[in-house]
GROMACS .gro file of C-alpha atoms in nm:
model
  343
    1MET     CA    1   1.290  -6.364  23.420
    2THR     CA    2   1.301  -6.012  23.275
    3ASP     CA    3   1.549  -5.949  22.986
    4ALA     CA    4   1.823  -5.723  23.124
    5ALA     CA    5   1.871  -5.563  22.790
    6SER     CA    6   1.517  -5.440  22.795
    7THR     CA    7   1.492  -5.072  22.887
    8PRO     CA    8   1.240  -4.935  23.126
    9GLY     CA    9   1.042  -4.790  22.851
   10ASP     CA   10   1.014  -5.125  22.671
   11ARG     CA   11   0.909  -5.291  22.987
   12VAL     CA   12   0.636  -5.035  23.032
   13LYS     CA   13   0.506  -5.099  22.682
   14GLN     CA   14   0.510  -5.472  22.741
   15GLU     CA   15   0.315  -5.434  23.071
   16ALA     CA   16   0.074  -5.211  22.888
   17ALA     CA   17   0.017  -5.443  22.615
   18ALA     CA   18  -0.037  -5.737  22.866
   19PHE     CA   19  -0.272  -5.516  23.067
   20ALA     CA   20  -0.454  -5.425  22.755
   21THR     CA   21  -0.476  -5.783  22.644
   22ALA     CA   22  -0.610  -5.891  22.989
   23GLN     CA   23  -0.870  -5.610  22.981
   24ALA     CA   24  -0.972  -5.720  22.623
   25GLU     CA   25  -1.019  -6.079  22.737
   26ARG     CA   26  -1.235  -5.949  23.034
   27LEU     CA   27  -1.429  -5.731  22.802
   28LEU     CA   28  -1.476  -6.004  22.552
   29VAL     CA   29  -1.613  -6.252  22.807
   30ALA     CA   30  -1.848  -5.975  22.942
   31THR     CA   31  -1.982  -5.887  22.602
   32SER     CA   32  -1.997  -6.236  22.467
   33ARG     CA   33  -2.361  -6.250  22.569
   34GLY     CA   34  -2.447  -5.942  22.356
   35LEU     CA   35  -2.261  -5.766  22.078
   36GLY     CA   36  -1.933  -5.957  22.141
   37ARG     CA   37  -2.119  -6.291  22.096
   38ALA     CA   38  -2.254  -6.181  21.769
   39THR     CA   39  -1.921  -6.065  21.650
   40ALA     CA   40  -1.739  -6.378  21.756
   41LYS     CA   41  -1.998  -6.594  21.595
   42LEU     CA   42  -1.977  -6.428  21.255
   43THR     CA   43  -1.705  -6.670  21.153
   44ASP     CA   44  -1.900  -6.964  21.276
   45ILE     CA   45  -2.190  -6.855  21.043
   46ALA     CA   46  -1.962  -6.804  20.747
   47GLU     CA   47  -1.729  -7.121  20.786
   48GLY     CA   48  -1.880  -7.323  21.055
   49ARG     CA   49  -1.585  -7.253  21.296
   50SER     CA   50  -1.462  -6.973  21.538
   51MET     CA   51  -1.136  -6.774  21.539
   52GLY     CA   52  -1.111  -6.850  21.910
   53THR     CA   53  -1.127  -6.642  22.226
   54VAL     CA   54  -0.750  -6.624  22.278
   55LYS     CA   55  -0.664  -6.524  21.924
   56LEU     CA   56  -0.933  -6.254  21.925
   57ALA     CA   57  -0.804  -6.127  22.250
   58MET     CA   58  -0.442  -6.106  22.131
   59ALA     CA   59  -0.556  -5.907  21.824
   60THR     CA   60  -0.759  -5.686  22.043
   61GLY     CA   61  -0.461  -5.631  22.277
   62LYS     CA   62  -0.245  -5.523  21.989
   63LYS     CA   63  -0.495  -5.263  21.877
   64THR     CA   64  -0.544  -5.146  22.231
   65ALA     CA   65  -0.173  -5.091  22.258
   66GLU     CA   66  -0.190  -4.874  21.954
   67GLY     CA   67  -0.409  -4.645  22.145
   68LYS     CA   68  -0.765  -4.751  22.034
   69SER     CA   69  -1.034  -4.807  22.285
   70PRO     CA   70  -1.096  -5.161  22.413
   71LEU     CA   71  -1.454  -5.176  22.256
   72ARG     CA   72  -1.332  -5.059  21.921
   73SER     CA   73  -1.047  -5.301  21.933
   74VAL     CA   74  -1.288  -5.592  21.999
   75VAL     CA   75  -1.522  -5.492  21.709
   76GLU     CA   76  -1.229  -5.435  21.448
   77ALA     CA   77  -1.052  -5.763  21.551
   78GLY     CA   78  -1.362  -5.974  21.530
   79ALA     CA   79  -1.488  -5.801  21.209
   80ALA     CA   80  -1.159  -5.811  21.022
   81GLY     CA   81  -1.141  -6.184  20.964
   82VAL     CA   82  -1.505  -6.230  20.851
   83LYS     CA   83  -1.584  -5.906  20.670
   84ASP     CA   84  -1.542  -6.032  20.326
   85LYS     CA   85  -1.700  -6.376  20.393
   86VAL     CA   86  -1.999  -6.217  20.565
   87SER     CA   87  -2.038  -5.958  20.291
   88SER     CA   88  -2.056  -6.231  20.024
   89GLY     CA   89  -2.291  -6.449  20.226
   90ALA     CA   90  -2.513  -6.150  20.326
   91VAL     CA   91  -2.592  -6.089  19.955
   92GLY     CA   92  -2.766  -6.429  19.927
   93VAL     CA   93  -2.921  -6.391  20.270
   94LYS     CA   94  -3.048  -6.039  20.176
   95GLU     CA   95  -3.209  -6.186  19.856
   96LYS     CA   96  -3.378  -6.464  20.043
   97VAL     CA   97  -3.504  -6.240  20.321
   98ALA     CA   98  -3.627  -5.986  20.063
   99SER     CA   99  -3.804  -6.253  19.862
  100GLY     CA  100  -3.952  -6.397  20.175
  101ALA     CA  101  -4.055  -6.067  20.299
  102VAL     CA  102  -4.257  -5.996  19.985
  103GLY     CA  103  -4.468  -6.298  20.041
  104VAL     CA  104  -4.512  -6.217  20.419
  105LYS     CA  105  -4.602  -5.855  20.323
  106ASP     CA  106  -4.863  -5.970  20.080
  107LYS     CA  107  -5.013  -6.205  20.331
  108VAL     CA  108  -5.015  -5.934  20.609
  109ALA     CA  109  -5.153  -5.680  20.364
  110SER     CA  110  -5.428  -5.911  20.264
  111LYS     CA  111  -5.524  -5.974  20.629
  112VAL     CA  112  -5.508  -5.598  20.714
  113HIS     CA  113  -5.716  -5.484  20.429
  114LYS     CA  114  -5.976  -5.772  20.430
  115PRO     CA  115  -6.303  -5.662  20.598
  116ASN     CA  116  -6.380  -5.829  20.925
  117LEU     CA  117  -6.723  -5.964  20.870
  118SER     CA  118  -6.717  -6.238  21.135
  119LEU     CA  119  -7.024  -6.284  21.345
  120PRO     CA  120  -7.068  -6.187  21.711
  121ARG     CA  121  -6.923  -6.404  21.984
  122SER     CA  122  -7.247  -6.554  22.069
  123GLU     CA  123  -7.259  -6.726  21.727
  124SER     CA  124  -7.141  -7.095  21.711
  125LYS     CA  125  -6.993  -7.318  21.466
  126ASP     CA  126  -7.219  -7.590  21.335
  127SER     CA  127  -7.088  -7.934  21.398
  128ALA     CA  128  -7.180  -8.025  21.040
  129GLY     CA  129  -6.924  -7.776  20.925
  130LYS     CA  130  -7.175  -7.525  20.757
  131GLY     CA  131  -6.999  -7.232  20.917
  132LYS     CA  132  -7.099  -6.985  21.174
  133PHE     CA  133  -7.481  -6.936  21.255
  134LEU     CA  134  -7.687  -6.699  21.442
  135THR     CA  135  -7.905  -6.837  21.719
  136VAL     CA  136  -8.247  -6.657  21.765
  137ILE     CA  137  -8.454  -6.747  22.074
  138GLU     CA  138  -8.776  -6.561  22.136
  139ASP     CA  139  -9.096  -6.636  22.328
  140ILE     CA  140  -9.433  -6.461  22.388
  141ASP     CA  141  -9.748  -6.530  22.577
  142VAL     CA  142 -10.073  -6.515  22.375
  143GLY     CA  143 -10.411  -6.494  22.538
  144VAL     CA  144 -10.583  -6.779  22.349
  145PRO     CA  145 -10.600  -7.155  22.401
  146VAL     CA  146 -10.318  -7.375  22.281
  147ARG     CA  147 -10.521  -7.512  22.005
  148GLU     CA  148 -10.616  -7.176  21.853
  149ALA     CA  149 -10.260  -7.048  21.860
  150TYR     CA  150 -10.131  -7.371  21.704
  151ASP     CA  151 -10.394  -7.385  21.432
  152GLN     CA  152 -10.331  -7.016  21.339
  153TRP     CA  153  -9.956  -7.084  21.300
  154THR     CA  154 -10.029  -7.368  21.061
  155GLN     CA  155 -10.194  -7.108  20.825
  156PHE     CA  156  -9.869  -7.002  20.658
  157GLN     CA  157 -10.053  -6.815  20.380
  158ASP     CA  158 -10.165  -6.571  20.637
  159PHE     CA  159  -9.817  -6.479  20.754
  160GLY     CA  160  -9.813  -6.190  20.499
  161ASP     CA  161 -10.092  -6.033  20.710
  162PHE     CA  162  -9.871  -5.981  21.019
  163ALA     CA  163  -9.506  -6.091  20.960
  164LYS     CA  164  -9.272  -5.793  20.875
  165GLY     CA  165  -9.163  -5.797  20.514
  166VAL     CA  166  -9.344  -6.115  20.410
  167GLN     CA  167  -9.506  -6.049  20.079
  168GLY     CA  168  -9.661  -6.392  20.014
  169VAL     CA  169  -9.653  -6.764  20.090
  170ASP     CA  170  -9.741  -7.043  19.843
  171GLN     CA  171  -9.833  -7.384  19.983
  172VAL     CA  172  -9.675  -7.628  19.756
  173ASP     CA  173  -9.778  -7.945  19.947
  174ASP     CA  174  -9.836  -8.047  20.318
  175THR     CA  175  -9.461  -8.017  20.388
  176THR     CA  176  -9.327  -7.757  20.149
  177THR     CA  177  -9.398  -7.380  20.112
  178ASN     CA  178  -9.238  -7.097  19.894
  179TRP     CA  179  -9.188  -6.760  20.072
  180ARG     CA  180  -9.140  -6.418  19.927
  181ALA     CA  181  -9.031  -6.126  20.143
  182LYS     CA  182  -8.868  -5.783  20.103
  183VAL     CA  183  -8.588  -5.697  20.338
  184ALA     CA  184  -8.478  -5.340  20.333
  185PHE     CA  185  -8.462  -5.262  19.958
  186ALA     CA  186  -8.394  -5.607  19.844
  187LYS     CA  187  -8.628  -5.897  19.766
  188ARG     CA  188  -8.575  -6.248  19.910
  189SER     CA  189  -8.723  -6.577  19.843
  190TRP     CA  190  -8.667  -6.925  19.995
  191GLN     CA  191  -8.826  -7.257  20.023
  192ALA     CA  192  -8.921  -7.416  20.363
  193HIS     CA  193  -8.964  -7.785  20.434
  194ILE     CA  194  -9.141  -7.904  20.752
  195THR     CA  195  -8.952  -8.186  20.912
  196GLU     CA  196  -9.168  -8.251  21.226
  197GLN     CA  197  -9.524  -8.157  21.312
  198VAL     CA  198  -9.721  -8.264  21.618
  199PRO     CA  199 -10.065  -8.100  21.666
  200ASP     CA  200 -10.079  -7.847  21.959
  201GLU     CA  201  -9.721  -7.917  22.050
  202ARG     CA  202  -9.450  -7.826  21.787
  203ILE     CA  203  -9.354  -7.752  21.420
  204ALA     CA  204  -8.994  -7.789  21.315
  205TRP     CA  205  -8.866  -7.691  20.966
  206THR     CA  206  -8.553  -7.616  20.751
  207SER     CA  207  -8.529  -7.352  20.471
  208GLU     CA  208  -8.298  -7.290  20.189
  209GLY     CA  209  -8.259  -6.957  20.005
  210GLY     CA  210  -8.008  -6.762  19.810
  211LYS     CA  211  -7.915  -6.541  20.103
  212GLY     CA  212  -7.924  -6.789  20.386
  213THR     CA  213  -8.043  -7.113  20.531
  214THR     CA  214  -8.233  -7.185  20.869
  215LYS     CA  215  -8.324  -7.456  21.099
  216GLY     CA  216  -8.610  -7.367  21.335
  217VAL     CA  217  -8.872  -7.507  21.564
  218VAL     CA  218  -9.175  -7.338  21.733
  219THR     CA  219  -9.344  -7.497  22.029
  220PHE     CA  220  -9.672  -7.424  22.212
  221HIS     CA  221  -9.715  -7.462  22.599
  222ARG     CA  222 -10.038  -7.439  22.781
  223LEU     CA  223 -10.032  -7.190  23.068
  224GLY     CA  224 -10.397  -7.183  23.138
  225ASP     CA  225 -10.731  -7.236  22.954
  226THR     CA  226 -10.693  -6.923  22.752
  227LEU     CA  227 -10.316  -6.852  22.780
  228THR     CA  228 -10.041  -7.010  22.563
  229ARG     CA  229  -9.666  -6.948  22.554
  230VAL     CA  230  -9.517  -6.972  22.197
  231LEU     CA  231  -9.146  -7.040  22.198
  232LEU     CA  232  -8.932  -6.988  21.878
  233VAL     CA  233  -8.582  -7.111  21.829
  234ILE     CA  234  -8.397  -7.058  21.505
  235GLU     CA  235  -8.047  -7.120  21.376
  236TYR     CA  236  -7.969  -6.887  21.092
  237TYR     CA  237  -7.673  -6.935  20.843
  238PRO     CA  238  -7.632  -6.610  20.663
  239LYS     CA  239  -7.487  -6.585  20.302
  240GLY     CA  240  -7.366  -6.261  20.150
  241LEU     CA  241  -7.252  -5.926  20.278
  242MET     CA  242  -7.593  -5.783  20.355
  243GLU     CA  243  -7.709  -6.087  20.548
  244ARG     CA  244  -7.375  -6.115  20.737
  245THR     CA  245  -7.399  -5.750  20.823
  246GLY     CA  246  -7.755  -5.799  20.947
  247ALA     CA  247  -7.630  -6.091  21.158
  248LEU     CA  248  -7.377  -5.861  21.315
  249TRP     CA  249  -7.648  -5.631  21.428
  250ARG     CA  250  -7.878  -5.926  21.521
  251ALA     CA  251  -8.139  -5.784  21.289
  252GLN     CA  252  -8.297  -6.128  21.249
  253GLY     CA  253  -8.356  -6.156  21.626
  254ARG     CA  254  -8.531  -5.821  21.632
  255ARG     CA  255  -8.744  -5.918  21.337
  256ALA     CA  256  -8.848  -6.252  21.494
  257ARG     CA  257  -8.941  -6.065  21.818
  258LEU     CA  258  -9.161  -5.825  21.622
  259ASP     CA  259  -9.316  -6.101  21.415
  260LEU     CA  260  -9.417  -6.276  21.748
  261LYS     CA  261  -9.581  -5.963  21.873
  262ASN     CA  262  -9.769  -5.915  21.547
  263PHE     CA  263  -9.886  -6.282  21.561
  264ARG     CA  264 -10.031  -6.224  21.908
  265ARG     CA  265 -10.205  -5.920  21.801
  266PHE     CA  266 -10.343  -6.086  21.497
  267VAL     CA  267 -10.476  -6.405  21.657
  268MET     CA  268 -10.618  -6.228  21.965
  269LEU     CA  269 -10.810  -5.955  21.782
  270ARG     CA  270 -10.965  -6.218  21.553
  271GLY     CA  271 -11.095  -6.431  21.836
  272GLU     CA  272 -11.048  -6.743  21.637
  273ALA     CA  273 -10.805  -6.909  21.402
  274THR     CA  274 -10.833  -6.853  21.022
  275GLY     CA  275 -10.800  -7.225  20.962
  276GLU     CA  276 -10.625  -7.540  21.077
  277TRP     CA  277 -10.404  -7.834  20.970
  278ARG     CA  278 -10.422  -8.119  21.210
  279GLY     CA  279 -10.196  -8.366  21.036
  280GLU     CA  280  -9.861  -8.512  21.168
  281ILE     CA  281  -9.527  -8.511  21.005
  282GLU     CA  282  -9.217  -8.716  21.097
  283ARG     CA  283  -8.875  -8.682  20.924
  284GLY     CA  284  -9.030  -8.464  20.649
  285GLU     CA  285  -9.296  -8.727  20.562
  286VAL     CA  286  -9.671  -8.697  20.640
  287VAL     CA  287  -9.767  -8.995  20.865
  288VAL     CA  288 -10.127  -8.872  20.942
  289GLY     CA  289 -10.314  -8.648  20.694
  290HIS     CA  290 -10.525  -8.367  20.794
  291ASP     CA  291 -10.860  -8.532  20.702
  292GLU     CA  292 -10.759  -8.849  20.884
  293ALA     CA  293 -10.661  -8.656  21.192
  294VAL     CA  294 -10.986  -8.467  21.190
  295ALA     CA  295 -11.186  -8.781  21.160
  296ASP     CA  296 -10.989  -8.941  21.443
  297GLU     CA  297 -11.055  -8.632  21.655
  298ARG     CA  298 -11.426  -8.646  21.570
  299ASP     CA  299 -11.442  -9.018  21.672
  300GLU     CA  300 -11.265  -8.959  21.992
  301ARG     CA  301 -11.504  -8.667  22.064
  302ASP     CA  302 -11.806  -8.883  21.993
  303GLU     CA  303 -11.675  -9.152  22.218
  304HIS     CA  304 -11.620  -8.916  22.489
  305ASP     CA  305 -11.970  -8.768  22.449
  306GLU     CA  306 -12.112  -9.126  22.447
  307ARG     CA  307 -11.921  -9.212  22.766
  308GLU     CA  308 -12.053  -8.901  22.939
  309GLU     CA  309 -12.412  -8.983  22.816
  310HIS     CA  310 -12.384  -9.328  22.947
  311GLY     CA  311 -12.250  -9.207  23.269
  312GLU     CA  312 -12.537  -8.961  23.307
  313ARG     CA  313 -12.786  -9.235  23.226
  314GLY     CA  314 -12.630  -9.466  23.466
  315ALA     CA  315 -12.620  -9.199  23.737
  316LYS     CA  316 -12.996  -9.120  23.671
  317GLY     CA  317 -13.075  -9.489  23.689
  318ARG     CA  318 -12.880  -9.511  24.013
  319ARG     CA  319 -13.076  -9.198  24.139
  320ASP     CA  320 -13.411  -9.344  24.040
  321SER     CA  321 -13.327  -9.673  24.204
  322ALA     CA  322 -13.231  -9.503  24.522
  323ASP     CA  323 -13.557  -9.305  24.517
  324ASP     CA  324 -13.755  -9.619  24.465
  325GLU     CA  325 -13.598  -9.782  24.754
  326ILE     CA  326 -13.666  -9.486  24.981
  327ALA     CA  327 -14.021  -9.489  24.858
  328ASP     CA  328 -14.062  -9.847  24.935
  329GLU     CA  329 -13.914  -9.809  25.272
  330ALA     CA  330 -14.151  -9.518  25.355
  331GLU     CA  331 -14.456  -9.714  25.228
  332ALA     CA  332 -14.360 -10.017  25.448
  333ALA     CA  333 -14.312  -9.793  25.745
  334GLU     CA  334 -14.657  -9.643  25.701
  335GLU     CA  335 -14.829  -9.975  25.669
  336GLU     CA  336 -14.657 -10.096  25.983
  337THR     CA  337 -14.784  -9.798  26.174
  338GLU     CA  338 -15.140  -9.858  26.053
  339ARG     CA  339 -15.126 -10.217  26.164
  340GLU     CA  340 -15.013 -10.118  26.510
  341ALA     CA  341 -15.286  -9.858  26.535
  342ARG     CA  342 -15.569 -10.119  26.457
  343SER     CA  343 -15.437 -10.366  26.712
   0.00000   0.00000   0.00000
């Protein structure tokens, strides 16, 4: 029931305040998902509790009745109770954020300013964990028999005559060679170890140097009596800025392609290999030496020649025997004719 003593003006003010309170509640609910929610939760952050939607609405209604806008009333009512607590807590938060931001900034700056020297996408990561490597796959057809192409490749000391940049190769033993080369304006040296070698088929090796390591294999495939395909596959693990930059531009692949072309020119213009090494290597150990392999080949060749010779003698004997039989039959037929003539 309405108080009879209230004047019309007082009732208007009360209705206005009630209306403002209702409007504030509606506005609070509408904005609780955005700015209003952040304002209402400030107390929760500071003390672990909330001042409550109803209390906030009443405070907002009073400020609205004083003539302030609903939005401003919401902000002032919510901020008044937690201003001091948030201010004191914000100092610690600010310091923590600032100290954490310094570390983040340093990490971000180090990544931003660090040069990106990663290899192209085609590179892979070795299963052994050696890092990224560049894969080089090149092949070329050489107009010589398989044996000639293979024998020439075994003459590592001659690589300086056709391979780009190779200044010299020293043969330490049957499985080890020392290489010296000049790449651009820098000198390089490395040691190579043959891990597998099968005559006229394949040679596999590994190498270790200050600027990179490699694993490689070269195979020889007969396409005809005087035509051989040479296939080269290399995994190259670069070390150092220059080598990694060269890997980015795939300079090693272009160098290998040029070396194969120079090898073809070298062996075809000579007409024969400069030498040979016919031994066999398994797991980095010589299982058949060159002299033993050459002796075995000679024995096989002699046996083959002997078989052919026996075959020719046997064929000649068979031909002679057939001729004798034909002659005997002819003589017998002639005698029979003479007997018939006399009778």
